[in-house]
Amino acid sequence: MASSSIHSLLLFCSLLLSIHMILSSQAKPSSLKPKALVLPIAKDASTLQYITTFKQRTPPITLKLTVDLGGQFLWVDCNEGQYISSTYKPAYCNTTQCSIANSKECNWECFFPQRPGCNNRTCILFPDNTVIGYADNNGEVGQDILWRLHSTDGSHSGPKVSNIPNFIFACSSNTFYGVLGLVNGVKGMAGLGRTRIALPTQFASAYKLPRKFAICLPSSARSYGVVFFGDGPYVLTPKIDVYKSLTFTKLILNPVSTGYVFYPDEPSAEYFINAKSIKVNEKIVSLNTFLLAIDQNGYGGTKISTVNPYTVLESTIYKAFVDAFVKEMPGHIKRVASVEPFGTCFDSTHIGITCVGPAVPSIDFVLQSEGVY
């Protein structure tokens, strides 16, 4: 994907990087400017959520987080007793940290014993749990140390980099909905979206990296993926720089926020692409193409998500697509009873397997030209 107003994003699924090689370095932290940083990604088998880990707080603990590609920022569970750190600092109202976080609300008084997530006169955000579709109404803006991340030149392991002493995040104090729906043991969500305090932007600022990142998602729970923060190359086994073979498309800015709580004139933090049509077996599906564009109210368009575990279509587009797919499916492959949440299912015992997946009608989302899909 090409550049956006915040940073550019490369999203690809391919052969996996040798994660062990990258992440097994035990070298002392380096003060030198890294070319790129790297975080591991795993896929949870039961929820299909993508999980990453890094260390935060003093003493440091390993945070297990759900990756949210369009998430606005890092938020963690700060319920009573859940967050203990001697280096935590709340962001007080009208400070620079509140401005950077784009916080427009102030919590003047916390009616419980003061702790991380519950302090007087602090600015707040509204952490989105995008898995269940809920926003916490009191996420205290705070800062804490983020411990030595792993560096890479794109193909070889590098030393761990110096700590980020004042990483900005939201401390969620919701007692019920905070981590509801997330993988067991997960303590929040790592947002990679278009904001000043999302992970890519803060990493770029702290280490003077280019404002871009690349993400390779694992296809199953038996393998691992990776996020590169910074410049390429992006070398995956067997020593292939996938950057050289990528096709690019422009990222579209939705001028209306898609967060669960937002303010007027606040743009979306999510990443949209300009899908022009859908093809099944290289035949254009007849549908209302106006729905593929973002309207003045922020509805419509095509976004990339790591939270939805499968493609979600507007209902009339879904019906047109299913009708076209069923028509193109070979006659010897019979339909079977539907399995929720899917509406159209087939008997897989008669479906062959090719090097690119099941032998079924091809599905293409055509972007800015016929050659980009």
mmCIF file of C-alpha atoms in Angstrom:
data_model
loop_
_atom_site.group_PDB
_atom_site.id
_atom_site.type_symbol
_atom_site.label_atom_id
_atom_site.label_comp_id
_atom_site.label_asym_id
_atom_site.label_seq_id
_atom_site.Cartn_x
_atom_site.Cartn_y
_atom_site.Cartn_z
ATOM 1 C CA MET A 1 0.000 0.000 0.000
ATOM 2 C CA ALA A 2 1.272 3.436 -0.818
ATOM 3 C CA SER A 3 1.795 6.417 1.445
ATOM 4 C CA SER A 4 -0.796 7.943 3.743
ATOM 5 C CA SER A 5 -0.828 11.197 5.683
ATOM 6 C CA ILE A 6 0.690 9.473 8.740
ATOM 7 C CA HIS A 7 2.806 6.649 7.395
ATOM 8 C CA SER A 8 2.682 3.993 4.727
ATOM 9 C CA LEU A 9 1.646 0.404 5.199
ATOM 10 C CA LEU A 10 2.728 -2.757 3.435
ATOM 11 C CA LEU A 11 0.432 -5.719 4.007
ATOM 12 C CA PHE A 12 1.390 -9.090 2.640
ATOM 13 C CA CYS A 13 0.993 -12.766 3.388
ATOM 14 C CA SER A 14 3.902 -14.883 2.187
ATOM 15 C CA LEU A 15 6.594 -17.264 3.372
ATOM 16 C CA LEU A 16 7.499 -16.565 6.942
ATOM 17 C CA LEU A 17 10.559 -14.759 8.186
ATOM 18 C CA SER A 18 12.884 -16.767 10.366
ATOM 19 C CA ILE A 19 11.370 -15.290 13.507
ATOM 20 C CA HIS A 20 13.646 -17.245 15.816
ATOM 21 C CA MET A 21 16.706 -15.774 14.112
ATOM 22 C CA ILE A 22 15.364 -12.238 14.485
ATOM 23 C CA LEU A 23 14.091 -12.491 18.044
ATOM 24 C CA SER A 24 16.700 -14.702 19.707
ATOM 25 C CA SER A 25 19.356 -11.990 19.934
ATOM 26 C CA GLN A 26 20.444 -11.374 23.511
ATOM 27 C CA ALA A 27 22.784 -8.510 22.654
ATOM 28 C CA LYS A 28 22.955 -5.491 24.905
ATOM 29 C CA PRO A 29 20.655 -2.599 23.950
ATOM 30 C CA SER A 30 22.103 -0.277 21.325
ATOM 31 C CA SER A 31 21.877 3.503 21.258
ATOM 32 C CA LEU A 32 22.566 3.473 17.507
ATOM 33 C CA LYS A 33 19.753 4.353 15.125
ATOM 34 C CA PRO A 34 18.133 1.109 13.899
ATOM 35 C CA LYS A 35 17.052 0.614 10.302
ATOM 36 C CA ALA A 36 13.877 -1.156 11.402
ATOM 37 C CA LEU A 37 12.200 -2.796 14.378
ATOM 38 C CA VAL A 38 10.415 -6.109 14.445
ATOM 39 C CA LEU A 39 7.605 -7.650 16.508
ATOM 40 C CA PRO A 40 6.336 -11.251 16.297
ATOM 41 C CA ILE A 41 2.729 -12.133 15.420
ATOM 42 C CA ALA A 42 0.952 -15.366 16.339
ATOM 43 C CA LYS A 43 -2.564 -16.480 15.413
ATOM 44 C CA ASP A 44 -4.915 -17.808 18.072
ATOM 45 C CA ALA A 45 -6.605 -21.002 16.874
ATOM 46 C CA SER A 46 -9.936 -20.517 18.667
ATOM 47 C CA THR A 47 -10.618 -16.807 18.027
ATOM 48 C CA LEU A 48 -8.420 -16.266 14.919
ATOM 49 C CA GLN A 49 -7.125 -13.082 16.560
ATOM 50 C CA TYR A 50 -3.560 -11.979 15.815
ATOM 51 C CA ILE A 51 -1.387 -11.628 18.926
ATOM 52 C CA THR A 52 1.865 -9.791 19.561
ATOM 53 C CA THR A 53 4.039 -9.319 22.662
ATOM 54 C CA PHE A 54 6.518 -6.810 24.104
ATOM 55 C CA LYS A 55 7.669 -5.668 27.540
ATOM 56 C CA GLN A 56 6.346 -2.649 29.451
ATOM 57 C CA ARG A 57 6.466 -1.184 33.028
ATOM 58 C CA THR A 58 8.883 -1.361 35.965
ATOM 59 C CA PRO A 59 9.508 -4.086 36.848
ATOM 60 C CA PRO A 60 9.005 -5.176 33.222
ATOM 61 C CA ILE A 61 6.287 -7.627 32.313
ATOM 62 C CA THR A 62 5.532 -9.195 28.937
ATOM 63 C CA LEU A 63 2.309 -7.789 27.510
ATOM 64 C CA LYS A 64 0.196 -10.082 25.358
ATOM 65 C CA LEU A 65 -1.914 -7.945 23.002
ATOM 66 C CA THR A 66 -4.418 -8.370 20.177
ATOM 67 C CA VAL A 67 -3.192 -6.641 17.002
ATOM 68 C CA ASP A 68 -5.674 -4.082 15.653
ATOM 69 C CA LEU A 69 -4.459 -2.759 12.304
ATOM 70 C CA GLY A 70 -6.822 0.237 12.411
ATOM 71 C CA GLY A 71 -6.648 0.722 16.176
ATOM 72 C CA GLN A 72 -6.049 4.272 17.381
ATOM 73 C CA PHE A 73 -3.456 3.504 20.065
ATOM 74 C CA LEU A 74 -2.138 0.976 22.559
ATOM 75 C CA TRP A 75 -4.580 0.358 25.395
ATOM 76 C CA VAL A 76 -4.107 -1.998 28.311
ATOM 77 C CA ASP A 77 -6.253 -3.321 31.125
ATOM 78 C CA CYS A 78 -5.713 -1.201 34.246
ATOM 79 C CA ASN A 79 -8.438 -2.594 36.479
ATOM 80 C CA GLU A 80 -7.610 -2.496 40.173
ATOM 81 C CA GLY A 81 -4.524 -4.606 40.806
ATOM 82 C CA GLN A 82 -3.940 -5.252 37.093
ATOM 83 C CA TYR A 83 -1.361 -2.505 36.539
ATOM 84 C CA ILE A 84 1.646 -2.175 38.836
ATOM 85 C CA SER A 85 4.605 -0.027 37.800
ATOM 86 C CA SER A 86 6.933 2.434 39.498
ATOM 87 C CA THR A 87 7.492 4.313 36.213
ATOM 88 C CA TYR A 88 3.846 4.952 35.288
ATOM 89 C CA LYS A 89 2.987 8.634 34.821
ATOM 90 C CA PRO A 90 -0.583 9.893 34.265
ATOM 91 C CA ALA A 91 -1.046 12.667 31.712
ATOM 92 C CA TYR A 92 -2.599 15.651 33.441
ATOM 93 C CA CYS A 93 -5.174 17.816 31.700
ATOM 94 C CA ASN A 94 -3.965 20.430 29.208
ATOM 95 C CA THR A 95 -0.438 19.006 28.990
ATOM 96 C CA THR A 96 1.544 18.267 25.840
ATOM 97 C CA GLN A 97 0.871 14.538 26.233
ATOM 98 C CA CYS A 98 -2.885 15.146 26.121
ATOM 99 C CA SER A 99 -2.488 17.242 22.987
ATOM 100 C CA ILE A 100 -0.384 14.572 21.259
ATOM 101 C CA ALA A 101 -2.980 11.950 22.200
ATOM 102 C CA ASN A 102 -5.738 14.206 20.797
ATOM 103 C CA SER A 103 -7.630 13.919 24.070
ATOM 104 C CA LYS A 104 -10.541 16.322 24.392
ATOM 105 C CA GLU A 105 -11.887 15.152 27.750
ATOM 106 C CA CYS A 106 -10.670 15.551 31.339
ATOM 107 C CA ASN A 107 -11.421 13.354 34.346
ATOM 108 C CA TRP A 108 -11.399 15.881 37.187
ATOM 109 C CA GLU A 109 -11.885 13.438 40.026
ATOM 110 C CA CYS A 110 -11.536 9.709 40.480
ATOM 111 C CA PHE A 111 -13.762 8.401 43.274
ATOM 112 C CA PHE A 112 -11.636 5.337 44.004
ATOM 113 C CA PRO A 113 -8.142 4.965 45.504
ATOM 114 C CA GLN A 114 -5.650 6.519 43.136
ATOM 115 C CA ARG A 115 -3.750 4.092 40.921
ATOM 116 C CA PRO A 116 -2.821 3.781 37.237
ATOM 117 C CA GLY A 117 -6.059 4.457 35.371
ATOM 118 C CA CYS A 118 -7.650 6.360 38.269
ATOM 119 C CA ASN A 119 -6.091 9.760 38.996
ATOM 120 C CA ASN A 120 -7.485 13.264 39.415
ATOM 121 C CA ARG A 121 -7.307 15.904 36.684
ATOM 122 C CA THR A 122 -6.089 13.556 33.958
ATOM 123 C CA CYS A 123 -7.033 13.545 30.280
ATOM 124 C CA ILE A 124 -8.841 10.510 28.912
ATOM 125 C CA LEU A 125 -9.397 8.582 25.705
ATOM 126 C CA PHE A 126 -12.028 6.034 24.721
ATOM 127 C CA PRO A 127 -10.321 2.680 24.074
ATOM 128 C CA ASP A 128 -12.114 0.627 21.417
ATOM 129 C CA ASN A 129 -12.511 -3.093 21.988
ATOM 130 C CA THR A 130 -13.123 -3.699 18.289
ATOM 131 C CA VAL A 131 -13.613 -7.441 18.810
ATOM 132 C CA ILE A 132 -16.929 -6.932 20.633
ATOM 133 C CA GLY A 133 -17.726 -3.436 19.332
ATOM 134 C CA TYR A 134 -17.442 -1.511 22.589
ATOM 135 C CA ALA A 135 -15.611 1.633 23.752
ATOM 136 C CA ASP A 136 -14.497 2.237 27.340
ATOM 137 C CA ASN A 137 -15.678 5.637 28.565
ATOM 138 C CA ASN A 138 -12.664 6.226 30.802
ATOM 139 C CA GLY A 139 -9.253 5.353 29.439
ATOM 140 C CA GLU A 140 -6.709 7.461 31.288
ATOM 141 C CA VAL A 141 -3.864 8.747 29.116
ATOM 142 C CA GLY A 142 -0.597 7.614 30.658
ATOM 143 C CA GLN A 143 3.083 7.061 29.954
ATOM 144 C CA ASP A 144 5.381 4.214 30.857
ATOM 145 C CA ILE A 145 8.593 2.585 29.765
ATOM 146 C CA LEU A 146 8.600 0.262 26.744
ATOM 147 C CA TRP A 147 11.521 -2.105 27.020
ATOM 148 C CA ARG A 148 14.144 -3.035 24.465
ATOM 149 C CA LEU A 149 12.568 -3.883 21.116
ATOM 150 C CA HIS A 150 14.385 -5.997 18.557
ATOM 151 C CA SER A 151 16.065 -4.330 15.585
ATOM 152 C CA THR A 152 16.698 -5.772 12.132
ATOM 153 C CA ASP A 153 18.153 -4.740 8.789
ATOM 154 C CA GLY A 154 15.332 -6.662 7.114
ATOM 155 C CA SER A 155 17.225 -9.909 6.702
ATOM 156 C CA HIS A 156 19.482 -10.305 9.744
ATOM 157 C CA SER A 157 19.058 -9.992 13.471
ATOM 158 C CA GLY A 158 20.289 -6.774 15.034
ATOM 159 C CA PRO A 159 20.843 -5.664 18.637
ATOM 160 C CA LYS A 160 18.015 -4.708 20.920
ATOM 161 C CA VAL A 161 17.409 -0.967 20.865
ATOM 162 C CA SER A 162 17.284 1.398 23.824
ATOM 163 C CA ASN A 163 14.076 1.690 25.840
ATOM 164 C CA ILE A 164 11.295 4.177 25.112
ATOM 165 C CA PRO A 165 10.913 5.824 28.554
ATOM 166 C CA ASN A 166 7.616 7.682 27.960
ATOM 167 C CA PHE A 167 5.472 5.632 25.599
ATOM 168 C CA ILE A 168 1.925 7.087 25.512
ATOM 169 C CA PHE A 169 -1.033 4.722 25.844
ATOM 170 C CA ALA A 170 -4.520 4.470 27.342
ATOM 171 C CA CYS A 171 -5.078 2.826 30.727
ATOM 172 C CA SER A 172 -8.535 1.217 30.542
ATOM 173 C CA SER A 173 -10.337 0.909 33.872
ATOM 174 C CA ASN A 174 -13.530 -0.787 32.693
ATOM 175 C CA THR A 175 -14.358 -3.599 35.099
ATOM 176 C CA PHE A 176 -16.269 -5.829 32.678
ATOM 177 C CA TYR A 177 -16.039 -5.056 28.965
ATOM 178 C CA GLY A 178 -12.342 -4.141 28.830
ATOM 179 C CA VAL A 179 -10.846 -7.465 27.721
ATOM 180 C CA LEU A 180 -14.141 -9.254 27.002
ATOM 181 C CA GLY A 181 -13.864 -11.291 23.803
ATOM 182 C CA LEU A 182 -10.078 -11.153 23.711
ATOM 183 C CA VAL A 183 -7.841 -14.222 23.914
ATOM 184 C CA ASN A 184 -7.251 -15.558 27.410
ATOM 185 C CA GLY A 185 -4.261 -13.773 28.918
ATOM 186 C CA VAL A 186 -4.419 -10.823 26.517
ATOM 187 C CA LYS A 187 -4.216 -7.489 28.375
ATOM 188 C CA GLY A 188 -5.292 -5.046 25.679
ATOM 189 C CA MET A 189 -4.956 -4.117 22.014
ATOM 190 C CA ALA A 190 -2.002 -2.826 19.993
ATOM 191 C CA GLY A 191 -3.303 -0.167 17.591
ATOM 192 C CA LEU A 192 -1.415 0.419 14.315
ATOM 193 C CA GLY A 193 -3.755 3.066 12.892
ATOM 194 C CA ARG A 194 -3.453 6.624 11.568
ATOM 195 C CA THR A 195 -2.849 8.548 14.796
ATOM 196 C CA ARG A 196 0.051 10.268 16.529
ATOM 197 C CA ILE A 197 0.148 7.712 19.347
ATOM 198 C CA ALA A 198 -0.352 4.489 17.382
ATOM 199 C CA LEU A 199 2.604 2.103 17.567
ATOM 200 C CA PRO A 200 4.095 2.875 14.116
ATOM 201 C CA THR A 201 4.065 6.639 14.713
ATOM 202 C CA GLN A 202 5.592 6.480 18.196
ATOM 203 C CA PHE A 203 8.257 3.991 17.064
ATOM 204 C CA ALA A 204 9.122 6.198 14.074
ATOM 205 C CA SER A 205 9.401 9.243 16.331
ATOM 206 C CA ALA A 206 11.467 7.528 19.041
ATOM 207 C CA TYR A 207 14.012 5.938 16.703
ATOM 208 C CA LYS A 208 13.870 8.363 13.729
ATOM 209 C CA LEU A 209 12.511 5.654 11.427
ATOM 210 C CA PRO A 210 10.686 6.170 8.125
ATOM 211 C CA ARG A 211 6.943 6.352 8.711
ATOM 212 C CA LYS A 212 6.095 2.983 7.245
ATOM 213 C CA PHE A 213 5.522 -0.539 8.432
ATOM 214 C CA ALA A 214 5.025 -3.948 6.858
ATOM 215 C CA ILE A 215 2.975 -6.789 8.256
ATOM 216 C CA CYS A 216 3.033 -10.467 7.319
ATOM 217 C CA LEU A 217 0.126 -12.327 8.886
ATOM 218 C CA PRO A 218 0.437 -16.026 9.777
ATOM 219 C CA SER A 219 -2.045 -18.253 7.961
ATOM 220 C CA SER A 220 -2.548 -20.605 10.909
ATOM 221 C CA ALA A 221 -1.763 -21.112 14.590
ATOM 222 C CA ARG A 222 1.071 -23.460 13.564
ATOM 223 C CA SER A 223 3.201 -20.646 12.112
ATOM 224 C CA TYR A 224 4.331 -17.129 12.991
ATOM 225 C CA GLY A 225 4.164 -13.762 11.285
ATOM 226 C CA VAL A 226 5.982 -10.491 11.776
ATOM 227 C CA VAL A 227 5.599 -6.707 11.768
ATOM 228 C CA PHE A 228 8.487 -4.601 10.450
ATOM 229 C CA PHE A 229 8.514 -0.969 11.601
ATOM 230 C CA GLY A 230 10.724 1.129 9.332
ATOM 231 C CA ASP A 231 12.391 0.610 5.983
ATOM 232 C CA GLY A 232 12.900 -2.543 3.954
ATOM 233 C CA PRO A 233 14.176 -4.859 2.703
ATOM 234 C CA TYR A 234 11.649 -7.394 3.983
ATOM 235 C CA VAL A 235 13.456 -10.670 3.489
ATOM 236 C CA LEU A 236 11.474 -13.857 4.100
ATOM 237 C CA THR A 237 12.672 -17.415 3.799
ATOM 238 C CA PRO A 238 14.187 -18.625 1.537
ATOM 239 C CA LYS A 239 16.023 -15.267 1.340
ATOM 240 C CA ILE A 240 13.430 -13.515 -0.839
ATOM 241 C CA ASP A 241 12.952 -9.748 -0.549
ATOM 242 C CA VAL A 242 9.186 -9.546 -1.027
ATOM 243 C CA TYR A 243 9.323 -5.742 -1.321
ATOM 244 C CA LYS A 244 10.654 -6.141 -4.879
ATOM 245 C CA SER A 245 7.574 -8.109 -5.977
ATOM 246 C CA LEU A 246 4.833 -6.062 -4.301
ATOM 247 C CA THR A 247 2.015 -4.355 -6.197
ATOM 248 C CA PHE A 248 0.914 -1.010 -4.763
ATOM 249 C CA THR A 249 -2.397 0.738 -4.270
ATOM 250 C CA LYS A 250 -3.251 4.053 -2.669
ATOM 251 C CA LEU A 251 -4.581 4.255 0.874
ATOM 252 C CA ILE A 252 -7.848 6.187 1.138
ATOM 253 C CA LEU A 253 -8.587 8.479 4.084
ATOM 254 C CA ASN A 254 -12.123 8.206 5.456
ATOM 255 C CA PRO A 255 -12.870 11.776 6.626
ATOM 256 C CA VAL A 256 -15.323 10.512 9.269
ATOM 257 C CA SER A 257 -14.140 8.548 12.301
ATOM 258 C CA THR A 258 -15.105 4.872 12.477
ATOM 259 C CA GLY A 259 -14.388 4.715 16.227
ATOM 260 C CA TYR A 260 -17.191 3.864 18.619
ATOM 261 C CA VAL A 261 -16.796 7.266 20.306
ATOM 262 C CA PHE A 262 -15.639 10.213 18.228
ATOM 263 C CA TYR A 263 -15.945 13.949 17.683
ATOM 264 C CA PRO A 264 -17.118 15.974 14.661
ATOM 265 C CA ASP A 265 -14.473 16.481 11.944
ATOM 266 C CA GLU A 266 -12.383 13.609 13.330
ATOM 267 C CA PRO A 267 -11.097 11.338 10.515
ATOM 268 C CA SER A 268 -10.947 7.565 10.739
ATOM 269 C CA ALA A 269 -7.756 5.913 12.001
ATOM 270 C CA GLU A 270 -8.427 2.863 9.818
ATOM 271 C CA TYR A 271 -6.903 2.016 6.428
ATOM 272 C CA PHE A 272 -9.198 2.042 3.384
ATOM 273 C CA ILE A 273 -8.432 1.030 -0.204
ATOM 274 C CA ASN A 274 -10.158 1.975 -3.426
ATOM 275 C CA ALA A 275 -11.958 -1.201 -4.578
ATOM 276 C CA LYS A 276 -13.697 -0.548 -7.917
ATOM 277 C CA SER A 277 -15.341 -3.907 -8.573
ATOM 278 C CA ILE A 278 -15.468 -7.570 -7.578
ATOM 279 C CA LYS A 279 -14.829 -10.420 -10.006
ATOM 280 C CA VAL A 280 -15.683 -14.118 -9.725
ATOM 281 C CA ASN A 281 -13.845 -16.282 -12.260
ATOM 282 C CA GLU A 282 -12.771 -13.030 -13.962
ATOM 283 C CA LYS A 283 -16.411 -11.999 -14.487
ATOM 284 C CA ILE A 284 -17.559 -8.714 -12.934
ATOM 285 C CA VAL A 285 -20.230 -9.123 -10.259
ATOM 286 C CA SER A 286 -23.244 -6.890 -10.881
ATOM 287 C CA LEU A 287 -23.644 -4.698 -7.800
ATOM 288 C CA ASN A 288 -24.230 -1.114 -6.676
ATOM 289 C CA THR A 289 -20.708 0.292 -7.100
ATOM 290 C CA PHE A 290 -21.667 3.471 -5.207
ATOM 291 C CA LEU A 291 -21.388 1.345 -2.039
ATOM 292 C CA LEU A 292 -17.699 0.764 -2.785
ATOM 293 C CA ALA A 293 -16.953 4.469 -2.299
ATOM 294 C CA ILE A 294 -16.951 6.346 1.016
ATOM 295 C CA ASP A 295 -19.868 8.801 1.172
ATOM 296 C CA GLN A 296 -19.942 12.182 2.948
ATOM 297 C CA ASN A 297 -21.122 10.503 6.165
ATOM 298 C CA GLY A 298 -18.212 8.063 6.197
ATOM 299 C CA TYR A 299 -20.257 5.030 5.130
ATOM 300 C CA GLY A 300 -19.150 2.611 2.434
ATOM 301 C CA GLY A 301 -15.685 1.916 1.114
ATOM 302 C CA THR A 302 -13.316 -1.005 1.628
ATOM 303 C CA LYS A 303 -11.159 -1.254 4.737
ATOM 304 C CA ILE A 304 -8.428 -3.660 5.780
ATOM 305 C CA SER A 305 -8.934 -5.263 9.189
ATOM 306 C CA THR A 306 -7.002 -7.697 11.368
ATOM 307 C CA VAL A 307 -9.895 -7.953 13.827
ATOM 308 C CA ASN A 308 -12.555 -9.428 11.536
ATOM 309 C CA PRO A 309 -11.461 -13.033 10.925
ATOM 310 C CA TYR A 310 -13.079 -13.183 7.470
ATOM 311 C CA THR A 311 -14.246 -10.777 4.751
ATOM 312 C CA VAL A 312 -17.414 -8.876 5.691
ATOM 313 C CA LEU A 313 -19.644 -7.534 2.898
ATOM 314 C CA GLU A 314 -22.613 -5.148 2.861
ATOM 315 C CA SER A 315 -25.768 -7.279 2.568
ATOM 316 C CA THR A 316 -26.730 -6.443 -1.047
ATOM 317 C CA ILE A 317 -23.113 -6.871 -2.189
ATOM 318 C CA TYR A 318 -22.958 -10.181 -0.315
ATOM 319 C CA LYS A 319 -26.110 -11.486 -2.047
ATOM 320 C CA ALA A 320 -24.846 -10.500 -5.505
ATOM 321 C CA PHE A 321 -21.454 -12.031 -4.784
ATOM 322 C CA VAL A 322 -22.902 -15.317 -3.466
ATOM 323 C CA ASP A 323 -25.215 -15.637 -6.478
ATOM 324 C CA ALA A 324 -22.255 -15.171 -8.830
ATOM 325 C CA PHE A 325 -20.060 -17.594 -6.881
ATOM 326 C CA VAL A 326 -22.725 -20.334 -6.770
ATOM 327 C CA LYS A 327 -23.265 -19.932 -10.525
ATOM 328 C CA GLU A 328 -19.536 -20.410 -11.192
ATOM 329 C CA MET A 329 -19.060 -23.355 -8.810
ATOM 330 C CA PRO A 330 -18.719 -26.673 -10.734
ATOM 331 C CA GLY A 331 -21.946 -28.665 -10.711
ATOM 332 C CA HIS A 332 -20.460 -31.763 -9.051
ATOM 333 C CA ILE A 333 -19.683 -29.766 -5.883
ATOM 334 C CA LYS A 334 -22.865 -29.848 -3.835
ATOM 335 C CA ARG A 335 -24.091 -27.272 -1.341
ATOM 336 C CA VAL A 336 -24.508 -28.362 2.266
ATOM 337 C CA ALA A 337 -26.184 -26.926 5.347
ATOM 338 C CA SER A 338 -24.817 -23.523 6.345
ATOM 339 C CA VAL A 339 -22.415 -23.162 9.265
ATOM 340 C CA GLU A 340 -22.759 -19.868 11.126
ATOM 341 C CA PRO A 341 -21.822 -17.134 10.508
ATOM 342 C CA PHE A 342 -21.585 -18.182 6.848
ATOM 343 C CA GLY A 343 -24.645 -18.388 4.614
ATOM 344 C CA THR A 344 -23.439 -20.531 1.709
ATOM 345 C CA CYS A 345 -21.399 -23.699 2.239
ATOM 346 C CA PHE A 346 -20.204 -26.567 0.016
ATOM 347 C CA ASP A 347 -19.119 -30.194 0.412
ATOM 348 C CA SER A 348 -15.323 -29.931 0.617
ATOM 349 C CA THR A 349 -14.724 -33.634 -0.078
ATOM 350 C CA HIS A 350 -15.174 -32.925 -3.806
ATOM 351 C CA ILE A 351 -13.000 -29.795 -3.877
ATOM 352 C CA GLY A 352 -9.431 -30.255 -5.067
ATOM 353 C CA ILE A 353 -6.390 -28.417 -3.700
ATOM 354 C CA THR A 354 -3.920 -26.399 -5.786
ATOM 355 C CA CYS A 355 -0.693 -24.612 -4.877
ATOM 356 C CA VAL A 356 -2.678 -21.438 -4.137
ATOM 357 C CA GLY A 357 -5.555 -23.042 -2.241
ATOM 358 C CA PRO A 358 -8.886 -24.800 -2.906
ATOM 359 C CA ALA A 359 -9.861 -25.348 -6.552
ATOM 360 C CA VAL A 360 -12.894 -23.057 -6.487
ATOM 361 C CA PRO A 361 -13.896 -19.995 -8.543
ATOM 362 C CA SER A 362 -11.354 -17.180 -8.247
ATOM 363 C CA ILE A 363 -12.311 -14.048 -6.329
ATOM 364 C CA ASP A 364 -10.686 -10.700 -7.187
ATOM 365 C CA PHE A 365 -11.179 -7.240 -5.697
ATOM 366 C CA VAL A 366 -10.192 -4.935 -8.562
ATOM 367 C CA LEU A 367 -8.504 -1.740 -7.351
ATOM 368 C CA GLN A 368 -7.372 1.328 -9.312
ATOM 369 C CA SER A 369 -6.883 -0.603 -12.565
ATOM 370 C CA GLU A 370 -7.596 -4.031 -14.043
ATOM 371 C CA GLY A 371 -3.994 -5.055 -13.402
ATOM 372 C CA VAL A 372 -4.153 -4.340 -9.663
ATOM 373 C CA TYR A 373 -6.365 -6.760 -7.766
#
